[in-house]
């Protein structure tokens, strides 16, 4: 059971709270930490969608009044990613987070197959980091900065910076937002004013989704709302049929191409079924909340207005009951003849041969059609067998190159870890496959413990100061290495590394 709960900051990810708790307790073993927090060491953990939160709540100290619902709504990414889902689907994901489901919720939400991906590394604002250190003596990971498409800090108006902390791994370790991961250096904005203005408006809509209570809408109601707004702008007919090309053209005039690329929502005009054309159709495809907000912003509607508008018309259609006027038996014989004369063809090919006949029978005699029309499926080609010994040799060479590159890189040293090695190569967790034995062994051997990394940073800082002709002091070395000037443990370590008896403290 947990002995205490750290102060939980506004908009702080639950992952960040647990990371700070782990550091405060001085825990090294991830297994022991999970057992302390959840009462079980084998847990499917996630930065964005943690599970088994009821177990976590039961392991908190008795004096803690925080509820599971508060954790989910205020300290996970649940409110953003479920904003445009139906109440039924949202409640299902909520239950998975409370009780656990043994599956990745990210995959259930379509992260792996979707075109809009979450940021692969945790992000932060350098000015927020400095203010946190001054006010609290520590910083933390904010939810808002991890939302895809959020390029700026709305408080300070500066662009966000990325760290080496992976955000989408199933068995993520717990990293604090400290000087090893973040810095207070302020970078100049890399985007022009139009992009900044568009993005800040997007961010305010994200903040509404993350922090407000509103009634859920079904997908059909969402599409009907879009059709109504498009009708108002004469981008849809009076009956609600969308003038799709006009819609696409107007959308691309509203958003610069560079901005859509940053938002992972480039519209390919050469692709007949691009995401924007499909987005306003009533189909069951996954839609990223980022793209919902892009469409709403284009329509001049805030997220607040969208969720408080409950009435929508959508398409206006007149239903007519059609009665077949053809002889059924005659049509059946004609279709059977096509099947007989074209053995081995699948349904799509048969449809091309007898287009009008196929349409009539499919509509008016569907049960018979399914009974007599063959389904010809081509066997999928088997994937070639992987030569794991060869792949291991290739991966080992890549890992060695990555380590050499990390160690020889100019500027402040980066810690040699499995995550930084993968990042340097540009690969994901598959690189840790157990069949890559030599590669795994090499990575384990070269992984730096925290003390070795600190020593390397201190030596780098001393070398930098000496090359600049700056007189050495403990304080200057600490600052240059990025540890801050009031860390007594680091000051002692510096004293052991270099003879600085003649230096002022």
PDB file of N, CA, C and O in Angstrom, residues 403-462:
ATOM      1  N   UNK A 403      24.868   4.041 -30.333  1.00  0.00           N
ATOM      2  CA  UNK A 403      25.575   4.346 -29.081  1.00  0.00           C
ATOM      3  C   UNK A 403      26.766   5.262 -29.354  1.00  0.00           C
ATOM      4  O   UNK A 403      27.002   6.242 -28.633  1.00  0.00           O
ATOM      5  N   UNK A 404      27.514   4.949 -30.402  1.00  0.00           N
ATOM      6  CA  UNK A 404      28.658   5.789 -30.757  1.00  0.00           C
ATOM      7  C   UNK A 404      28.205   7.210 -31.084  1.00  0.00           C
ATOM      8  O   UNK A 404      28.838   8.190 -30.684  1.00  0.00           O
ATOM      9  N   UNK A 405      27.085   7.329 -31.795  1.00  0.00           N
ATOM     10  CA  UNK A 405      26.555   8.640 -32.161  1.00  0.00           C
ATOM     11  C   UNK A 405      26.109   9.415 -30.928  1.00  0.00           C
ATOM     12  O   UNK A 405      26.363  10.615 -30.810  1.00  0.00           O
ATOM     13  N   UNK A 406      25.448   8.728 -29.975  1.00  0.00           N
ATOM     14  CA  UNK A 406      24.983   9.388 -28.745  1.00  0.00           C
ATOM     15  C   UNK A 406      26.168   9.884 -27.916  1.00  0.00           C
ATOM     16  O   UNK A 406      26.177  11.017 -27.413  1.00  0.00           O
ATOM     17  N   UNK A 407      27.188   9.046 -27.793  1.00  0.00           N
ATOM     18  CA  UNK A 407      28.344   9.398 -26.958  1.00  0.00           C
ATOM     19  C   UNK A 407      29.202  10.496 -27.586  1.00  0.00           C
ATOM     20  O   UNK A 407      29.858  11.257 -26.866  1.00  0.00           O
ATOM     21  N   UNK A 408      29.212  10.592 -28.909  1.00  0.00           N
ATOM     22  CA  UNK A 408      30.065  11.569 -29.589  1.00  0.00           C
ATOM     23  C   UNK A 408      29.311  12.825 -30.015  1.00  0.00           C
ATOM     24  O   UNK A 408      29.883  13.678 -30.677  1.00  0.00           O
ATOM     25  N   UNK A 409      28.050  12.904 -29.645  1.00  0.00           N
ATOM     26  CA  UNK A 409      27.249  14.051 -30.063  1.00  0.00           C
ATOM     27  C   UNK A 409      27.715  15.317 -29.360  1.00  0.00           C
ATOM     28  O   UNK A 409      28.068  15.313 -28.182  1.00  0.00           O
ATOM     29  N   UNK A 410      27.712  16.435 -30.098  1.00  0.00           N
ATOM     30  CA  UNK A 410      28.067  17.706 -29.513  1.00  0.00           C
ATOM     31  C   UNK A 410      26.940  18.201 -28.618  1.00  0.00           C
ATOM     32  O   UNK A 410      25.786  17.869 -28.800  1.00  0.00           O
ATOM     33  N   UNK A 411      27.321  19.059 -27.662  1.00  0.00           N
ATOM     34  CA  UNK A 411      26.315  19.606 -26.754  1.00  0.00           C
ATOM     35  C   UNK A 411      26.155  18.749 -25.516  1.00  0.00           C
ATOM     36  O   UNK A 411      26.927  17.821 -25.248  1.00  0.00           O
ATOM     37  N   UNK A 412      25.134  19.064 -24.719  1.00  0.00           N
ATOM     38  CA  UNK A 412      24.899  18.380 -23.451  1.00  0.00           C
ATOM     39  C   UNK A 412      24.692  16.883 -23.685  1.00  0.00           C
ATOM     40  O   UNK A 412      23.932  16.486 -24.556  1.00  0.00           O
ATOM     41  N   UNK A 413      25.378  16.042 -22.928  1.00  0.00           N
ATOM     42  CA  UNK A 413      25.279  14.593 -23.133  1.00  0.00           C
ATOM     43  C   UNK A 413      23.850  14.074 -22.969  1.00  0.00           C
ATOM     44  O   UNK A 413      23.063  14.606 -22.192  1.00  0.00           O
ATOM     45  N   UNK A 414      23.553  13.027 -23.719  1.00  0.00           N
ATOM     46  CA  UNK A 414      22.276  12.322 -23.601  1.00  0.00           C
ATOM     47  C   UNK A 414      22.549  10.960 -22.987  1.00  0.00           C
ATOM     48  O   UNK A 414      23.525  10.288 -23.338  1.00  0.00           O
ATOM     49  N   UNK A 415      21.710  10.539 -22.073  1.00  0.00           N
ATOM     50  CA  UNK A 415      21.912   9.276 -21.376  1.00  0.00           C
ATOM     51  C   UNK A 415      21.703   8.099 -22.322  1.00  0.00           C
ATOM     52  O   UNK A 415      20.770   8.089 -23.131  1.00  0.00           O
ATOM     53  N   UNK A 416      22.596   7.123 -22.249  1.00  0.00           N
ATOM     54  CA  UNK A 416      22.491   5.929 -23.090  1.00  0.00           C
ATOM     55  C   UNK A 416      21.497   4.970 -22.436  1.00  0.00           C
ATOM     56  O   UNK A 416      21.781   4.364 -21.399  1.00  0.00           O
ATOM     57  N   UNK A 417      20.322   4.867 -23.037  1.00  0.00           N
ATOM     58  CA  UNK A 417      19.237   4.019 -22.545  1.00  0.00           C
ATOM     59  C   UNK A 417      18.632   3.270 -23.729  1.00  0.00           C
ATOM     60  O   UNK A 417      18.797   3.682 -24.880  1.00  0.00           O
ATOM     61  N   UNK A 418      17.913   2.182 -23.474  1.00  0.00           N
ATOM     62  CA  UNK A 418      17.229   1.508 -24.584  1.00  0.00           C
ATOM     63  C   UNK A 418      16.352   2.468 -25.381  1.00  0.00           C
ATOM     64  O   UNK A 418      16.309   2.411 -26.613  1.00  0.00           O
ATOM     65  N   UNK A 419      15.682   3.389 -24.684  1.00  0.00           N
ATOM     66  CA  UNK A 419      14.790   4.325 -25.378  1.00  0.00           C
ATOM     67  C   UNK A 419      15.563   5.289 -26.264  1.00  0.00           C
ATOM     68  O   UNK A 419      15.151   5.587 -27.394  1.00  0.00           O
ATOM     69  N   UNK A 420      16.696   5.820 -25.767  1.00  0.00           N
ATOM     70  CA  UNK A 420      17.456   6.779 -26.574  1.00  0.00           C
ATOM     71  C   UNK A 420      18.158   6.086 -27.735  1.00  0.00           C
ATOM     72  O   UNK A 420      18.352   6.674 -28.795  1.00  0.00           O
ATOM     73  N   UNK A 421      18.546   4.821 -27.538  1.00  0.00           N
ATOM     74  CA  UNK A 421      19.156   4.062 -28.641  1.00  0.00           C
ATOM     75  C   UNK A 421      18.113   3.847 -29.744  1.00  0.00           C
ATOM     76  O   UNK A 421      18.387   4.051 -30.926  1.00  0.00           O
ATOM     77  N   UNK A 422      16.889   3.452 -29.349  1.00  0.00           N
ATOM     78  CA  UNK A 422      15.823   3.258 -30.344  1.00  0.00           C
ATOM     79  C   UNK A 422      15.489   4.566 -31.042  1.00  0.00           C
ATOM     80  O   UNK A 422      15.255   4.605 -32.254  1.00  0.00           O
ATOM     81  N   UNK A 423      15.462   5.655 -30.264  1.00  0.00           N
ATOM     82  CA  UNK A 423      15.156   6.957 -30.850  1.00  0.00           C
ATOM     83  C   UNK A 423      16.222   7.363 -31.856  1.00  0.00           C
ATOM     84  O   UNK A 423      15.912   7.904 -32.920  1.00  0.00           O
ATOM     85  N   UNK A 424      17.484   7.107 -31.544  1.00  0.00           N
ATOM     86  CA  UNK A 424      18.573   7.457 -32.450  1.00  0.00           C
ATOM     87  C   UNK A 424      18.462   6.682 -33.763  1.00  0.00           C
ATOM     88  O   UNK A 424      18.728   7.213 -34.846  1.00  0.00           O
ATOM     89  N   UNK A 425      18.057   5.425 -33.665  1.00  0.00           N
ATOM     90  CA  UNK A 425      17.917   4.594 -34.866  1.00  0.00           C
ATOM     91  C   UNK A 425      16.635   4.925 -35.617  1.00  0.00           C
ATOM     92  O   UNK A 425      16.577   4.853 -36.844  1.00  0.00           O
ATOM     93  N   UNK A 426      15.592   5.309 -34.851  1.00  0.00           N
ATOM     94  CA  UNK A 426      14.293   5.589 -35.466  1.00  0.00           C
ATOM     95  C   UNK A 426      13.392   4.380 -35.518  1.00  0.00           C
ATOM     96  O   UNK A 426      12.640   4.195 -36.477  1.00  0.00           O
ATOM     97  N   UNK A 427      13.449   3.505 -34.483  1.00  0.00           N
ATOM     98  CA  UNK A 427      12.618   2.301 -34.442  1.00  0.00           C
ATOM     99  C   UNK A 427      11.794   2.303 -33.164  1.00  0.00           C
ATOM    100  O   UNK A 427      12.019   3.110 -32.265  1.00  0.00           O
ATOM    101  N   UNK A 428      10.842   1.365 -33.076  1.00  0.00           N
ATOM    102  CA  UNK A 428       9.975   1.277 -31.910  1.00  0.00           C
ATOM    103  C   UNK A 428      10.325   0.055 -31.069  1.00  0.00           C
ATOM    104  O   UNK A 428      11.411  -0.518 -31.201  1.00  0.00           O
ATOM    105  N   UNK A 429       9.368  -0.428 -30.256  1.00  0.00           N
ATOM    106  CA  UNK A 429       9.662  -1.457 -29.264  1.00  0.00           C
ATOM    107  C   UNK A 429      10.019  -2.819 -29.862  1.00  0.00           C
ATOM    108  O   UNK A 429      10.528  -3.684 -29.168  1.00  0.00           O
ATOM    109  N   UNK A 430       9.737  -3.027 -31.169  1.00  0.00           N
ATOM    110  CA  UNK A 430      10.080  -4.327 -31.755  1.00  0.00           C
ATOM    111  C   UNK A 430      11.574  -4.577 -31.669  1.00  0.00           C
ATOM    112  O   UNK A 430      12.021  -5.731 -31.721  1.00  0.00           O
ATOM    113  N   UNK A 431      12.356  -3.518 -31.498  1.00  0.00           N
ATOM    114  CA  UNK A 431      13.811  -3.649 -31.439  1.00  0.00           C
ATOM    115  C   UNK A 431      14.237  -4.416 -30.186  1.00  0.00           C
ATOM    116  O   UNK A 431      15.372  -4.874 -30.082  1.00  0.00           O
ATOM    117  N   UNK A 432      13.298  -4.570 -29.239  1.00  0.00           N
ATOM    118  CA  UNK A 432      13.595  -5.275 -27.989  1.00  0.00           C
ATOM    119  C   UNK A 432      13.133  -6.729 -28.049  1.00  0.00           C
ATOM    120  O   UNK A 432      13.001  -7.386 -27.025  1.00  0.00           O
ATOM    121  N   UNK A 433      12.875  -7.246 -29.264  1.00  0.00           N
ATOM    122  CA  UNK A 433      12.412  -8.625 -29.424  1.00  0.00           C
ATOM    123  C   UNK A 433      13.405  -9.610 -28.811  1.00  0.00           C
ATOM    124  O   UNK A 433      14.618  -9.495 -28.995  1.00  0.00           O
ATOM    125  N   UNK A 434      12.879 -10.594 -28.074  1.00  0.00           N
ATOM    126  CA  UNK A 434      13.746 -11.563 -27.392  1.00  0.00           C
ATOM    127  C   UNK A 434      14.592 -12.377 -28.366  1.00  0.00           C
ATOM    128  O   UNK A 434      15.624 -12.944 -27.976  1.00  0.00           O
ATOM    129  N   UNK A 435      14.165 -12.468 -29.624  1.00  0.00           N
ATOM    130  CA  UNK A 435      14.936 -13.239 -30.595  1.00  0.00           C
ATOM    131  C   UNK A 435      16.192 -12.496 -31.058  1.00  0.00           C
ATOM    132  O   UNK A 435      17.046 -13.079 -31.722  1.00  0.00           O
ATOM    133  N   UNK A 436      16.274 -11.209 -30.727  1.00  0.00           N
ATOM    134  CA  UNK A 436      17.472 -10.435 -31.054  1.00  0.00           C
ATOM    135  C   UNK A 436      18.424 -10.497 -29.853  1.00  0.00           C
ATOM    136  O   UNK A 436      18.693  -9.494 -29.191  1.00  0.00           O
ATOM    137  N   UNK A 437      18.928 -11.693 -29.575  1.00  0.00           N
ATOM    138  CA  UNK A 437      19.677 -11.941 -28.343  1.00  0.00           C
ATOM    139  C   UNK A 437      20.935 -11.105 -28.200  1.00  0.00           C
ATOM    140  O   UNK A 437      21.168 -10.477 -27.153  1.00  0.00           O
ATOM    141  N   UNK A 438      21.773 -11.066 -29.227  1.00  0.00           N
ATOM    142  CA  UNK A 438      23.031 -10.328 -29.139  1.00  0.00           C
ATOM    143  C   UNK A 438      22.773  -8.820 -29.019  1.00  0.00           C
ATOM    144  O   UNK A 438      23.479  -8.119 -28.298  1.00  0.00           O
ATOM    145  N   UNK A 439      21.764  -8.354 -29.739  1.00  0.00           N
ATOM    146  CA  UNK A 439      21.429  -6.929 -29.671  1.00  0.00           C
ATOM    147  C   UNK A 439      20.960  -6.554 -28.270  1.00  0.00           C
ATOM    148  O   UNK A 439      21.396  -5.549 -27.700  1.00  0.00           O
ATOM    149  N   UNK A 440      20.075  -7.368 -27.708  1.00  0.00           N
ATOM    150  CA  UNK A 440      19.572  -7.102 -26.355  1.00  0.00           C
ATOM    151  C   UNK A 440      20.706  -7.118 -25.336  1.00  0.00           C
ATOM    152  O   UNK A 440      20.776  -6.278 -24.425  1.00  0.00           O
ATOM    153  N   UNK A 441      21.610  -8.093 -25.475  1.00  0.00           N
ATOM    154  CA  UNK A 441      22.728  -8.202 -24.548  1.00  0.00           C
ATOM    155  C   UNK A 441      23.636  -6.965 -24.635  1.00  0.00           C
ATOM    156  O   UNK A 441      24.062  -6.420 -23.614  1.00  0.00           O
ATOM    157  N   UNK A 442      23.885  -6.507 -25.865  1.00  0.00           N
ATOM    158  CA  UNK A 442      24.719  -5.319 -26.051  1.00  0.00           C
ATOM    159  C   UNK A 442      24.069  -4.092 -25.416  1.00  0.00           C
ATOM    160  O   UNK A 442      24.732  -3.317 -24.719  1.00  0.00           O
ATOM    161  N   UNK A 443      22.763  -3.931 -25.640  1.00  0.00           N
ATOM    162  CA  UNK A 443      22.065  -2.769 -25.082  1.00  0.00           C
ATOM    163  C   UNK A 443      22.090  -2.794 -23.559  1.00  0.00           C
ATOM    164  O   UNK A 443      22.270  -1.761 -22.897  1.00  0.00           O
ATOM    165  N   UNK A 444      21.923  -3.990 -22.974  1.00  0.00           N
ATOM    166  CA  UNK A 444      21.990  -4.101 -21.513  1.00  0.00           C
ATOM    167  C   UNK A 444      23.369  -3.713 -20.986  1.00  0.00           C
ATOM    168  O   UNK A 444      23.504  -3.070 -19.944  1.00  0.00           O
ATOM    169  N   UNK A 445      24.415  -4.087 -21.735  1.00  0.00           N
ATOM    170  CA  UNK A 445      25.784  -3.791 -21.299  1.00  0.00           C
ATOM    171  C   UNK A 445      26.094  -2.294 -21.351  1.00  0.00           C
ATOM    172  O   UNK A 445      26.812  -1.780 -20.490  1.00  0.00           O
ATOM    173  N   UNK A 446      25.581  -1.608 -22.378  1.00  0.00           N
ATOM    174  CA  UNK A 446      25.954  -0.200 -22.556  1.00  0.00           C
ATOM    175  C   UNK A 446      24.993   0.762 -21.862  1.00  0.00           C
ATOM    176  O   UNK A 446      25.271   1.964 -21.792  1.00  0.00           O
ATOM    177  N   UNK A 447      23.863   0.262 -21.368  1.00  0.00           N
ATOM    178  CA  UNK A 447      22.910   1.151 -20.701  1.00  0.00           C
ATOM    179  C   UNK A 447      23.567   1.805 -19.484  1.00  0.00           C
ATOM    180  O   UNK A 447      24.143   1.134 -18.628  1.00  0.00           O
ATOM    181  N   UNK A 448      23.463   3.132 -19.407  1.00  0.00           N
ATOM    182  CA  UNK A 448      24.102   3.887 -18.325  1.00  0.00           C
ATOM    183  C   UNK A 448      23.214   3.928 -17.089  1.00  0.00           C
ATOM    184  O   UNK A 448      22.013   4.229 -17.191  1.00  0.00           O
ATOM    185  N   UNK A 449      23.791   3.644 -15.934  1.00  0.00           N
ATOM    186  CA  UNK A 449      23.051   3.909 -14.702  1.00  0.00           C
ATOM    187  C   UNK A 449      23.090   5.414 -14.459  1.00  0.00           C
ATOM    188  O   UNK A 449      23.891   6.151 -15.042  1.00  0.00           O
ATOM    189  N   UNK A 450      22.236   5.898 -13.589  1.00  0.00           N
ATOM    190  CA  UNK A 450      22.077   7.342 -13.411  1.00  0.00           C
ATOM    191  C   UNK A 450      23.357   7.990 -12.905  1.00  0.00           C
ATOM    192  O   UNK A 450      23.698   9.120 -13.285  1.00  0.00           O
ATOM    193  N   UNK A 451      24.125   7.283 -12.082  1.00  0.00           N
ATOM    194  CA  UNK A 451      25.342   7.877 -11.535  1.00  0.00           C
ATOM    195  C   UNK A 451      26.400   8.051 -12.626  1.00  0.00           C
ATOM    196  O   UNK A 451      27.071   9.086 -12.709  1.00  0.00           O
ATOM    197  N   UNK A 452      26.547   7.044 -13.490  1.00  0.00           N
ATOM    198  CA  UNK A 452      27.514   7.146 -14.584  1.00  0.00           C
ATOM    199  C   UNK A 452      27.140   8.291 -15.521  1.00  0.00           C
ATOM    200  O   UNK A 452      28.013   9.021 -16.010  1.00  0.00           O
ATOM    201  N   UNK A 453      25.858   8.438 -15.762  1.00  0.00           N
ATOM    202  CA  UNK A 453      25.403   9.513 -16.641  1.00  0.00           C
ATOM    203  C   UNK A 453      25.707  10.878 -16.021  1.00  0.00           C
ATOM    204  O   UNK A 453      26.153  11.810 -16.694  1.00  0.00           O
ATOM    205  N   UNK A 454      25.470  11.003 -14.730  1.00  0.00           N
ATOM    206  CA  UNK A 454      25.760  12.275 -14.064  1.00  0.00           C
ATOM    207  C   UNK A 454      27.247  12.611 -14.129  1.00  0.00           C
ATOM    208  O   UNK A 454      27.631  13.761 -14.361  1.00  0.00           O
ATOM    209  N   UNK A 455      28.089  11.600 -13.937  1.00  0.00           N
ATOM    210  CA  UNK A 455      29.533  11.818 -13.998  1.00  0.00           C
ATOM    211  C   UNK A 455      29.923  12.300 -15.397  1.00  0.00           C
ATOM    212  O   UNK A 455      30.731  13.226 -15.553  1.00  0.00           O
ATOM    213  N   UNK A 456      29.341  11.692 -16.421  1.00  0.00           N
ATOM    214  CA  UNK A 456      29.678  12.089 -17.791  1.00  0.00           C
ATOM    215  C   UNK A 456      29.221  13.526 -18.060  1.00  0.00           C
ATOM    216  O   UNK A 456      29.922  14.299 -18.723  1.00  0.00           O
ATOM    217  N   UNK A 457      28.061  13.904 -17.541  1.00  0.00           N
ATOM    218  CA  UNK A 457      27.600  15.278 -17.728  1.00  0.00           C
ATOM    219  C   UNK A 457      28.493  16.272 -16.997  1.00  0.00           C
ATOM    220  O   UNK A 457      28.779  17.361 -17.503  1.00  0.00           O
ATOM    221  N   UNK A 458      28.938  15.884 -15.800  1.00  0.00           N
ATOM    222  CA  UNK A 458      29.803  16.780 -15.029  1.00  0.00           C
ATOM    223  C   UNK A 458      31.133  16.980 -15.751  1.00  0.00           C
ATOM    224  O   UNK A 458      31.635  18.108 -15.866  1.00  0.00           O
ATOM    225  N   UNK A 459      31.724  15.900 -16.252  1.00  0.00           N
ATOM    226  CA  UNK A 459      32.990  16.009 -16.981  1.00  0.00           C
ATOM    227  C   UNK A 459      32.818  16.855 -18.238  1.00  0.00           C
ATOM    228  O   UNK A 459      33.707  17.648 -18.593  1.00  0.00           O
ATOM    229  N   UNK A 460      31.690  16.693 -18.901  1.00  0.00           N
ATOM    230  CA  UNK A 460      31.423  17.523 -20.078  1.00  0.00           C
ATOM    231  C   UNK A 460      31.339  18.996 -19.694  1.00  0.00           C
ATOM    232  O   UNK A 460      31.902  19.866 -20.376  1.00  0.00           O
ATOM    233  N   UNK A 461      30.642  19.299 -18.595  1.00  0.00           N
ATOM    234  CA  UNK A 461      30.485  20.685 -18.153  1.00  0.00           C
ATOM    235  C   UNK A 461      31.833  21.301 -17.807  1.00  0.00           C
ATOM    236  O   UNK A 461      32.123  22.457 -18.150  1.00  0.00           O
ATOM    237  N   UNK A 462      32.697  20.525 -17.121  1.00  0.00           N
ATOM    238  CA  UNK A 462      34.035  21.032 -16.771  1.00  0.00           C
ATOM    239  C   UNK A 462      34.828  21.333 -18.031  1.00  0.00           C
ATOM    240  O   UNK A 462      35.477  22.382 -18.146  1.00  0.00           O
TER     241      UNK A 462
END
